[in-house]
mmCIF file of C-alpha atoms in Angstrom:
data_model
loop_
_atom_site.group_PDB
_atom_site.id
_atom_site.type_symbol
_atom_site.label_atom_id
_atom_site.label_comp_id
_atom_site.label_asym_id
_atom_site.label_seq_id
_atom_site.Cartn_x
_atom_site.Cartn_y
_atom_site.Cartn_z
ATOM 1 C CA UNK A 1 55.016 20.797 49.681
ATOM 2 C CA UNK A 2 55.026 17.859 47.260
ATOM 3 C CA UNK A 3 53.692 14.263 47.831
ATOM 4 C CA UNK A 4 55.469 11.486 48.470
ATOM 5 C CA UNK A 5 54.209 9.048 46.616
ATOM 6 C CA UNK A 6 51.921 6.654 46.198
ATOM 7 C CA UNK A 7 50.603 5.471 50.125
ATOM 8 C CA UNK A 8 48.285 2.831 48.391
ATOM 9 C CA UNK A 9 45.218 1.020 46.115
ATOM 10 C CA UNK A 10 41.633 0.703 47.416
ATOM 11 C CA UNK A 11 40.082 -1.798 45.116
ATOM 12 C CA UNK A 12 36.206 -2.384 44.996
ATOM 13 C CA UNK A 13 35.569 -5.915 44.925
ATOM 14 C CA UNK A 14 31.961 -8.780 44.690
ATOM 15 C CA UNK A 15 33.929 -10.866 46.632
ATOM 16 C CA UNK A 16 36.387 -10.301 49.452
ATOM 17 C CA UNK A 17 37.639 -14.071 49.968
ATOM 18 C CA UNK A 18 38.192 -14.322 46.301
ATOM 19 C CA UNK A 19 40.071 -11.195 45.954
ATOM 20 C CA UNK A 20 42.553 -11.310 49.063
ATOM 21 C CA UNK A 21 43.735 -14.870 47.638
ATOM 22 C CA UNK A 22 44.485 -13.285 44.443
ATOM 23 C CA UNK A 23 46.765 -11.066 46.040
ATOM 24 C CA UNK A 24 48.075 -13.453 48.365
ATOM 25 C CA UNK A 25 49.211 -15.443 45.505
ATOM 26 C CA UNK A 26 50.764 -12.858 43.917
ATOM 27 C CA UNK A 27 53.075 -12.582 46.947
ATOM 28 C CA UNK A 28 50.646 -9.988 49.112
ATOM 29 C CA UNK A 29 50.348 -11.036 52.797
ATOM 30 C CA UNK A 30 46.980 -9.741 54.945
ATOM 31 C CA UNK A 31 48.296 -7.000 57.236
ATOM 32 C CA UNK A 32 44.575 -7.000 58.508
ATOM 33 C CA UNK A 33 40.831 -8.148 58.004
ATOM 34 C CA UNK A 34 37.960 -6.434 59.079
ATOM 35 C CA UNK A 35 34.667 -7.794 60.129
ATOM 36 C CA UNK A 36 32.869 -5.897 56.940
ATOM 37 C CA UNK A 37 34.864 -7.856 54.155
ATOM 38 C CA UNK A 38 37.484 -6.119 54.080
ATOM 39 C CA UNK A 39 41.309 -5.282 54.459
ATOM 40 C CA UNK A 40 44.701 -4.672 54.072
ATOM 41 C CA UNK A 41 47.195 -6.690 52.409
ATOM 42 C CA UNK A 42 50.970 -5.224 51.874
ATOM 43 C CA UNK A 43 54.244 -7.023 49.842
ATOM 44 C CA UNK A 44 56.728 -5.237 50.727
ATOM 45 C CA UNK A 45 57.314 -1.976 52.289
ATOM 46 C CA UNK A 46 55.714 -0.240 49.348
ATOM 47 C CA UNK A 47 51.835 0.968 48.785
ATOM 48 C CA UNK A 48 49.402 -1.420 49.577
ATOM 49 C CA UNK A 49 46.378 -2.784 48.755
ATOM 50 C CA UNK A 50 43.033 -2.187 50.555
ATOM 51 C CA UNK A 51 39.947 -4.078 49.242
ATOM 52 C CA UNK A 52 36.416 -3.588 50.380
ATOM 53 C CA UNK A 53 33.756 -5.605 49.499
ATOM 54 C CA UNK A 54 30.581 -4.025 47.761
ATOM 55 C CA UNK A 55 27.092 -4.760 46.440
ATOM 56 C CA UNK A 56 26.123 -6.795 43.419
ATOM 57 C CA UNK A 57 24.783 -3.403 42.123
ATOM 58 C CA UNK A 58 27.649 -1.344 42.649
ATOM 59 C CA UNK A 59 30.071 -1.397 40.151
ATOM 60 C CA UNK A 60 33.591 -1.756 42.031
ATOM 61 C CA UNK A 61 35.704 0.871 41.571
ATOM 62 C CA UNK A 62 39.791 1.138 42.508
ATOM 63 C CA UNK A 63 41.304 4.639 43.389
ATOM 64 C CA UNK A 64 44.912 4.857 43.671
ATOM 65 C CA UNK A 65 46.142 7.347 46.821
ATOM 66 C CA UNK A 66 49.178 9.704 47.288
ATOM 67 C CA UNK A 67 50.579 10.396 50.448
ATOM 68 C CA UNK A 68 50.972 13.699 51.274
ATOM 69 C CA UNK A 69 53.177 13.920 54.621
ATOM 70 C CA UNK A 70 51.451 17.261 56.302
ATOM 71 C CA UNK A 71 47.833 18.501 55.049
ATOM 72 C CA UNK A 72 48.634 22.414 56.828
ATOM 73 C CA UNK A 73 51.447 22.450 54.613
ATOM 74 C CA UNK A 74 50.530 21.022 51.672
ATOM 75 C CA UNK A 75 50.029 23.389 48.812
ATOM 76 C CA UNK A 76 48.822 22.800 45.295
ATOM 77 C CA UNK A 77 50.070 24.565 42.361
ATOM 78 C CA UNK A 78 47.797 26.772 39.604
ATOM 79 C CA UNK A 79 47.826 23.366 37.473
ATOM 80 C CA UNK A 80 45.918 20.940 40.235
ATOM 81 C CA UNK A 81 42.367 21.774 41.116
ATOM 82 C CA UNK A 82 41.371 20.559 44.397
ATOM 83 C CA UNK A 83 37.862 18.917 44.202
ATOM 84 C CA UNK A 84 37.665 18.549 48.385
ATOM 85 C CA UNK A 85 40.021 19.712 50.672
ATOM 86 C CA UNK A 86 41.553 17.643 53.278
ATOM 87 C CA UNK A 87 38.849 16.567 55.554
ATOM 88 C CA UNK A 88 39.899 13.898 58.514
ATOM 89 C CA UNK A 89 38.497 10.101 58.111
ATOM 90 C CA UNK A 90 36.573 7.704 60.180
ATOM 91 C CA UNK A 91 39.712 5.616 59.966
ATOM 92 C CA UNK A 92 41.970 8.240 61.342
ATOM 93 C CA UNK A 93 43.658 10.210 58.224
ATOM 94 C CA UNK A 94 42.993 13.343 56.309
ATOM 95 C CA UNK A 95 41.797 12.672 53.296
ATOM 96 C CA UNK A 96 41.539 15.435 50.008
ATOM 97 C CA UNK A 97 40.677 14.774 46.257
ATOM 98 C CA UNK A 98 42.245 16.714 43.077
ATOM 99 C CA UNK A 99 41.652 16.242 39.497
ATOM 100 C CA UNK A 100 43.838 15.747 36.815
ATOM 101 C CA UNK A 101 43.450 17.502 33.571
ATOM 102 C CA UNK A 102 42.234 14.507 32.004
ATOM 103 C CA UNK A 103 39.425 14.417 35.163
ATOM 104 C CA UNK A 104 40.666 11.848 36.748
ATOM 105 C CA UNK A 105 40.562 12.034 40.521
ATOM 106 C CA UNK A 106 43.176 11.183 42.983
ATOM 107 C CA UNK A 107 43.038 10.770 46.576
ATOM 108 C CA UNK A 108 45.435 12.785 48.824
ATOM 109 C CA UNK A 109 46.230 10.786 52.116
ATOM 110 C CA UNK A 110 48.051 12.866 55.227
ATOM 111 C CA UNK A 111 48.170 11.888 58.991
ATOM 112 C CA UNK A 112 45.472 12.759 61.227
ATOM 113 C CA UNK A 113 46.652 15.809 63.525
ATOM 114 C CA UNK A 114 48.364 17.644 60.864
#
């Protein structure tokens, strides 16, 4: 089983406020906020855009997720090494991590239950 694309962006970010009105003007609307500064913004019915606010210290980071529509039945070829296997998520998904063979990593994003 393949993915189906991308599901969506999580963008690191100094500043919450600041960041959700840059993608508000771009034409994003706020799908939710969260009392941690943070949240979801979509435009569209495509991936969107979750931003979480982080430390001074912390350089902010942005991961880009596929979705992968059943975790039991997804299975990688020889050429993509899984870093983590799909493990489920305090905010109710199963989450897994490959590399590319440049090293990147990407996120792998399936339904909880699956």
């Amino acid at each position: 089983m393949a993915t189906d694309g991308i599901e969506a962006v999580f963008l690191e970010t100094h500043n919450w406020g600041k960041s959700a009105r840059f993608f508000q003007a771009l034409g994003f609307e706020l799908d939710f906020a969260t009392d941690h500064s943070s949240g979801r913004l979509r435009n569209g019915q495509g991936a969107y855009v979750f931003i979480a606010e982080v430390p001074e210290d912390h350089k902010p980071g942005m991961q880009v997720v596929l979705t992968v529509p059943d975790a039991e039945a997804f299975r990688p070829g020889p050429d993509v090494e899984v870093v983590t296997p799909f493990e489920d998520t305090h905010f109710g998904t199963r989450q897994a991590t490959v590399r590319d063979p440049d090293g990147r990593l990407w996120n792998l994003q399936a339904p909880a239950g699956n």
